[in-house]
Coordinates of C-alpha atoms in Angstrom, one line a residue:
M1 CA -92.1 150.3 -2.6
H2 CA -94.7 150.3 -5.4
L3 CA -93.4 153.7 -6.6
T4 CA -89.8 152.3 -6.6
V5 CA -90.7 149.2 -8.6
S6 CA -92.8 151.3 -11.0
R7 CA -89.9 153.7 -11.7
F8 CA -87.5 150.7 -12.1
R9 CA -89.8 149.2 -14.7
V10 CA -90.1 152.5 -16.5
D11 CA -86.3 153.0 -16.5
L12 CA -85.7 149.4 -17.6
L13 CA -88.1 149.8 -20.6
L14 CA -86.5 153.1 -21.6
F15 CA -83.1 151.5 -21.5
L16 CA -84.4 148.7 -23.7
V17 CA -85.7 151.3 -26.2
A18 CA -82.3 153.1 -26.2
A19 CA -80.5 149.7 -26.6
S20 CA -82.8 148.8 -29.5
W21 CA -82.1 152.1 -31.2
G22 CA -78.4 151.7 -30.7
S23 CA -78.7 148.3 -32.5
T24 CA -80.6 149.6 -35.4
Y25 CA -77.5 150.8 -37.2
L26 CA -76.0 147.4 -37.2
V27 CA -79.3 145.7 -38.1
A28 CA -79.9 148.2 -40.9
K29 CA -76.4 147.6 -42.2
E30 CA -77.1 143.9 -42.4
L31 CA -80.3 144.6 -44.4
V32 CA -79.3 147.4 -46.8
T33 CA -77.2 148.0 -49.9
P34 CA -76.9 151.3 -51.8
S35 CA -79.4 150.0 -54.3
S36 CA -82.0 148.7 -51.8
V37 CA -82.3 151.7 -49.5
M38 CA -85.7 152.9 -50.8
A39 CA -87.2 149.4 -51.0
L40 CA -86.1 148.7 -47.4
L41 CA -87.5 152.0 -46.1
A42 CA -90.7 151.5 -48.1
L43 CA -91.3 148.0 -46.6
R44 CA -90.4 149.2 -43.1
M45 CA -92.7 152.2 -43.2
L46 CA -95.6 150.3 -44.9
L47 CA -95.6 147.7 -42.1
A48 CA -95.1 150.3 -39.3
A49 CA -97.9 152.5 -40.7
T50 CA -100.2 149.5 -41.1
V51 CA -99.7 148.6 -37.4
M52 CA -100.2 152.2 -36.2
G53 CA -103.2 152.7 -38.5
T54 CA -104.9 149.6 -37.2
I55 CA -104.5 150.9 -33.7
V56 CA -105.9 154.3 -34.7
A57 CA -108.9 152.5 -36.3
I58 CA -109.6 150.4 -33.2
R59 CA -109.7 153.6 -31.1
R60 CA -112.3 155.1 -33.4
R61 CA -111.1 158.6 -33.0
R62 CA -111.2 160.8 -36.1
V63 CA -107.9 162.3 -37.3
T64 CA -108.4 166.1 -37.5
A65 CA -107.4 168.3 -40.4
A66 CA -104.7 169.9 -38.2
E67 CA -103.2 166.6 -37.3
L68 CA -103.2 165.6 -41.0
R69 CA -101.5 168.8 -42.1
A70 CA -98.9 168.7 -39.4
G71 CA -98.3 164.9 -39.8
V72 CA -97.7 165.2 -43.5
F73 CA -95.2 168.0 -43.1
L74 CA -93.4 166.3 -40.3
G75 CA -93.6 163.0 -42.2
A76 CA -91.7 164.6 -45.1
L77 CA -89.0 165.7 -42.7
L78 CA -88.9 162.3 -41.1
A79 CA -88.6 160.7 -44.5
S80 CA -85.5 162.8 -45.1
V81 CA -84.0 161.7 -41.8
F82 CA -84.5 158.0 -42.6
A83 CA -83.2 158.5 -46.1
F84 CA -80.0 160.3 -45.0
E85 CA -79.5 157.8 -42.2
T86 CA -80.0 154.6 -44.3
F87 CA -77.9 155.8 -47.2
G88 CA -75.3 156.8 -44.7
I89 CA -75.4 153.4 -43.0
A90 CA -74.7 151.7 -46.3
H91 CA -71.5 153.7 -46.6
T92 CA -70.0 153.8 -43.1
S93 CA -69.7 151.7 -40.0
A94 CA -72.4 151.0 -37.4
T95 CA -70.3 152.6 -34.7
N96 CA -69.8 155.8 -36.7
A97 CA -73.5 156.0 -37.7
G98 CA -74.7 155.6 -34.1
L99 CA -72.4 158.2 -32.7
I100 CA -72.5 160.9 -35.4
I101 CA -76.3 160.9 -35.3
S102 CA -76.1 161.7 -31.6
L103 CA -75.0 165.2 -32.6
T104 CA -78.8 165.9 -32.9
I105 CA -78.5 166.5 -29.1
V106 CA -76.4 169.6 -29.7
F107 CA -77.8 170.7 -33.1
T108 CA -81.4 170.8 -31.7
P109 CA -80.8 173.5 -29.0
I110 CA -78.7 175.5 -31.4
L111 CA -81.5 175.5 -34.0
D112 CA -84.1 176.2 -31.3
S113 CA -82.1 179.2 -30.1
F114 CA -82.1 180.7 -33.6
V115 CA -85.9 180.2 -33.9
S116 CA -86.7 181.5 -30.4
G117 CA -84.1 184.2 -30.2
R118 CA -82.8 182.8 -26.8
R119 CA -79.0 182.8 -26.5
L120 CA -77.3 179.6 -25.3
P121 CA -74.6 179.8 -22.6
R122 CA -71.0 179.7 -23.7
T123 CA -70.5 176.4 -21.9
F124 CA -73.0 174.8 -24.3
L125 CA -71.0 175.9 -27.3
L126 CA -67.9 174.4 -25.6
A127 CA -69.8 171.1 -25.2
A128 CA -70.9 171.2 -28.9
T129 CA -67.3 171.9 -30.0
T130 CA -66.1 169.0 -27.9
A131 CA -68.6 166.7 -29.6
V132 CA -67.7 167.9 -33.1
I133 CA -64.0 167.4 -32.4
G134 CA -64.9 163.9 -31.3
V135 CA -66.7 163.2 -34.7
A136 CA -63.6 164.4 -36.6
L137 CA -61.4 162.0 -34.6
L138 CA -63.8 159.1 -35.0
A139 CA -64.3 159.7 -38.8
G140 CA -60.6 160.0 -39.4
N141 CA -59.8 157.2 -37.0
G142 CA -56.3 158.6 -36.4
A143 CA -55.6 159.9 -39.9
L144 CA -55.9 163.4 -41.2
R145 CA -58.6 162.8 -43.8
P146 CA -62.1 164.2 -44.3
P147 CA -65.2 162.2 -43.4
N148 CA -66.4 159.7 -45.9
L149 CA -69.7 159.9 -47.8
G150 CA -71.5 157.8 -45.2
D151 CA -70.3 160.0 -42.3
L152 CA -71.5 163.1 -44.1
L153 CA -74.9 161.6 -44.8
I154 CA -75.3 160.7 -41.2
L155 CA -74.3 164.2 -40.2
G156 CA -76.9 165.5 -42.6
A157 CA -79.5 163.2 -40.9
A158 CA -78.6 164.7 -37.5
V159 CA -79.2 168.2 -38.9
V160 CA -82.6 167.3 -40.4
R161 CA -83.6 165.4 -37.3
A162 CA -82.9 168.6 -35.3
V163 CA -85.3 170.4 -37.6
H164 CA -87.9 167.7 -37.2
V165 CA -87.6 167.7 -33.4
T166 CA -87.7 171.6 -33.3
G167 CA -90.7 171.8 -35.6
M168 CA -92.9 169.3 -33.7
P169 CA -93.8 171.5 -30.7
K170 CA -94.1 174.6 -32.9
L171 CA -96.7 172.9 -35.1
A172 CA -98.6 171.5 -32.1
A173 CA -98.5 174.7 -30.0
D174 CA -101.8 176.2 -31.2
R175 CA -104.1 173.3 -30.6
P176 CA -103.8 169.9 -28.8
M177 CA -103.0 167.0 -31.1
D178 CA -103.3 163.3 -30.5
T179 CA -99.7 161.8 -30.4
L180 CA -100.9 158.5 -31.9
H181 CA -102.6 160.2 -34.8
L182 CA -99.6 162.5 -35.5
T183 CA -97.2 159.5 -35.6
A184 CA -99.5 157.4 -37.7
V185 CA -99.8 160.2 -40.3
Q186 CA -96.0 160.7 -40.3
L187 CA -95.3 157.0 -40.9
A188 CA -98.0 156.8 -43.6
T189 CA -96.4 159.8 -45.3
C190 CA -93.0 158.1 -45.2
A191 CA -94.5 154.9 -46.6
V192 CA -96.0 156.9 -49.6
I193 CA -92.7 158.8 -50.2
F194 CA -90.5 155.7 -50.1
S195 CA -92.9 153.5 -52.1
A196 CA -92.9 156.1 -54.9
A197 CA -89.1 156.5 -54.7
S198 CA -88.5 152.7 -54.9
V199 CA -90.2 152.7 -58.3
V200 CA -87.6 155.1 -59.8
H201 CA -84.5 154.3 -57.7
G202 CA -82.7 151.0 -57.1
D203 CA -84.5 147.7 -56.3
S204 CA -88.2 147.5 -56.4
I205 CA -90.1 146.4 -53.3
P206 CA -90.9 142.9 -54.8
Q207 CA -87.2 142.5 -55.8
Y208 CA -86.0 143.4 -52.4
A209 CA -88.5 141.2 -50.6
A210 CA -87.5 138.2 -52.7
Q211 CA -83.9 138.6 -51.4
L212 CA -84.9 138.3 -47.8
D213 CA -84.1 134.9 -46.2
F214 CA -85.3 133.8 -42.7
V215 CA -82.5 135.7 -40.9
R216 CA -83.1 138.9 -42.8
V217 CA -86.9 138.7 -42.3
T218 CA -86.3 138.3 -38.6
L219 CA -84.0 141.4 -38.5
F220 CA -86.5 143.3 -40.6
L221 CA -89.4 142.5 -38.2
Y222 CA -87.2 143.5 -35.3
L223 CA -86.4 146.8 -37.0
V224 CA -90.1 147.6 -37.5
L225 CA -91.9 146.1 -34.4
V226 CA -89.3 146.7 -31.7
C227 CA -87.3 149.7 -32.9
T228 CA -90.3 151.7 -34.2
V229 CA -93.7 150.5 -32.9
F230 CA -92.6 149.3 -29.4
A231 CA -90.2 152.2 -28.9
F232 CA -93.0 154.7 -29.7
F233 CA -95.4 153.2 -27.2
V234 CA -92.8 153.0 -24.4
Q235 CA -92.1 156.7 -24.9
I236 CA -95.8 157.7 -24.6
W237 CA -96.3 155.4 -21.7
A238 CA -93.2 156.4 -19.8
V239 CA -93.7 160.2 -20.2
R240 CA -96.9 159.9 -18.3
L241 CA -95.2 158.1 -15.4
T242 CA -92.0 160.1 -15.1
S243 CA -90.6 163.5 -16.3
P244 CA -89.9 164.2 -20.0
S245 CA -86.3 165.2 -18.8
R246 CA -85.8 161.7 -17.4
V247 CA -87.2 160.1 -20.5
S248 CA -84.8 162.2 -22.6
L249 CA -81.9 161.4 -20.4
L250 CA -82.4 157.6 -20.5
L251 CA -83.1 157.6 -24.3
G252 CA -79.9 159.7 -24.6
T253 CA -77.9 156.6 -23.9
E254 CA -78.5 155.4 -27.5
P255 CA -75.1 156.4 -28.8
I256 CA -73.4 154.4 -25.9
W257 CA -75.3 151.3 -27.0
A258 CA -74.5 152.0 -30.6
A259 CA -70.8 152.1 -29.8
I260 CA -70.9 149.0 -27.6
I261 CA -72.8 147.0 -30.2
G262 CA -70.7 148.3 -33.1
I263 CA -67.4 147.4 -31.5
T264 CA -68.3 144.1 -29.8
V265 CA -70.8 142.6 -32.4
A266 CA -69.8 144.3 -35.7
N267 CA -66.1 144.2 -34.8
D268 CA -65.6 147.8 -36.1
N269 CA -61.9 148.4 -36.0
L270 CA -60.8 151.6 -34.2
T271 CA -57.5 153.2 -33.3
Q272 CA -56.8 155.0 -30.0
A273 CA -57.8 158.2 -31.8
G274 CA -61.1 156.6 -32.7
Y275 CA -61.7 155.6 -29.1
C276 CA -60.8 159.1 -28.0
G277 CA -63.3 160.5 -30.5
I278 CA -66.0 158.2 -29.0
G279 CA -65.2 159.6 -25.6
L280 CA -65.4 163.2 -26.7
I281 CA -68.7 162.6 -28.5
L282 CA -70.3 161.0 -25.5
A283 CA -68.9 163.6 -23.1
G284 CA -69.8 166.5 -25.4
T285 CA -73.4 165.4 -26.0
A286 CA -74.0 164.5 -22.3
W287 CA -72.5 167.9 -21.2
G288 CA -74.5 169.8 -23.8
R289 CA -77.7 168.1 -22.8
S290 CA -77.1 168.9 -19.1
V291 CA -76.2 172.6 -19.9
E292 CA -79.3 173.0 -22.1
Q293 CA -81.7 171.5 -19.6
K294 CA -80.3 173.7 -16.7
H295 CA -80.5 176.8 -19.0
R296 CA -84.1 176.0 -20.0
L297 CA -85.2 175.4 -16.4
R298 CA -83.6 178.7 -15.3
G299 CA -85.8 180.4 -18.0
Q300 CA -88.8 178.6 -16.4
T301 CA -89.6 177.0 -19.7
P302 CA -91.5 173.7 -19.3
D303 CA -90.2 170.5 -20.8
A304 CA -91.4 170.1 -24.3
R305 CA -93.5 167.1 -24.8
C306 CA -92.8 166.6 -28.4
P307 CA -95.6 164.6 -30.0
G308 CA -94.9 161.7 -32.3
V309 CA -91.2 161.4 -31.9
V310 CA -90.2 158.4 -34.0
T311 CA -86.7 159.3 -35.3
S312 CA -84.5 156.3 -34.7
A313 CA -82.8 154.7 -37.7

């Protein structure tokens, strides 16, 4: 009975994380304009890095040189993901952003297969093709037109996110690294990059902060504290109580939440072709995840416990 309740609580919290990630695209769209992307990201990363840095300081464990080097490199990649995503959100709908970014699920195994030399089964390629066709239908929404700038930027974010996810276990393979330290360094790196970028591009941090009313401040705090800090701690806590595959599966419901929130709350208008595209994306990414996991287990490769995964928009 205790085990059942414990698993229920773990699953519930993971669903909450997935739902919060699904909502970030709409929340970010309410907070950002093309001229305020860097200022928003700088403020978000500064606050998140401050919270994580405070926790690291309380623990009184020294950040190693290896953790610092890996964290800075991964932080630069993570900054690219956030920049692509947030610029993309400013130019496309919340529904499109949340679903296109889910292609990370198929891009990551493809990239990993190139790096490791392991061939993926043909069924995975069919699943990936299904998801890509879905993106084309969603982006065109029934019309034969190329994806807009926002869709392409989100697609770029999915590619860079796959590089980030693939690179984490490679960098941490030689020696054990503290997940909290690695994440804190990544967030601090992002904060430095975006703070510097906000000086030369768009609104400055003070200009952007002055535009925030009570509602936007509330949304901003939700973006930082719930979608970043809370989500990170739930992942670390959950992976110790259940399997990484189960964590990955439950967090993989993010695009479903993004679609539900985008359609019901943001009132994103879709044609039947757009809804068909959503179905193909969700089916293709879920199918691809299932095929990749079975293929990995057959190869007797243990689940990767990727340290410091904080890649939601």
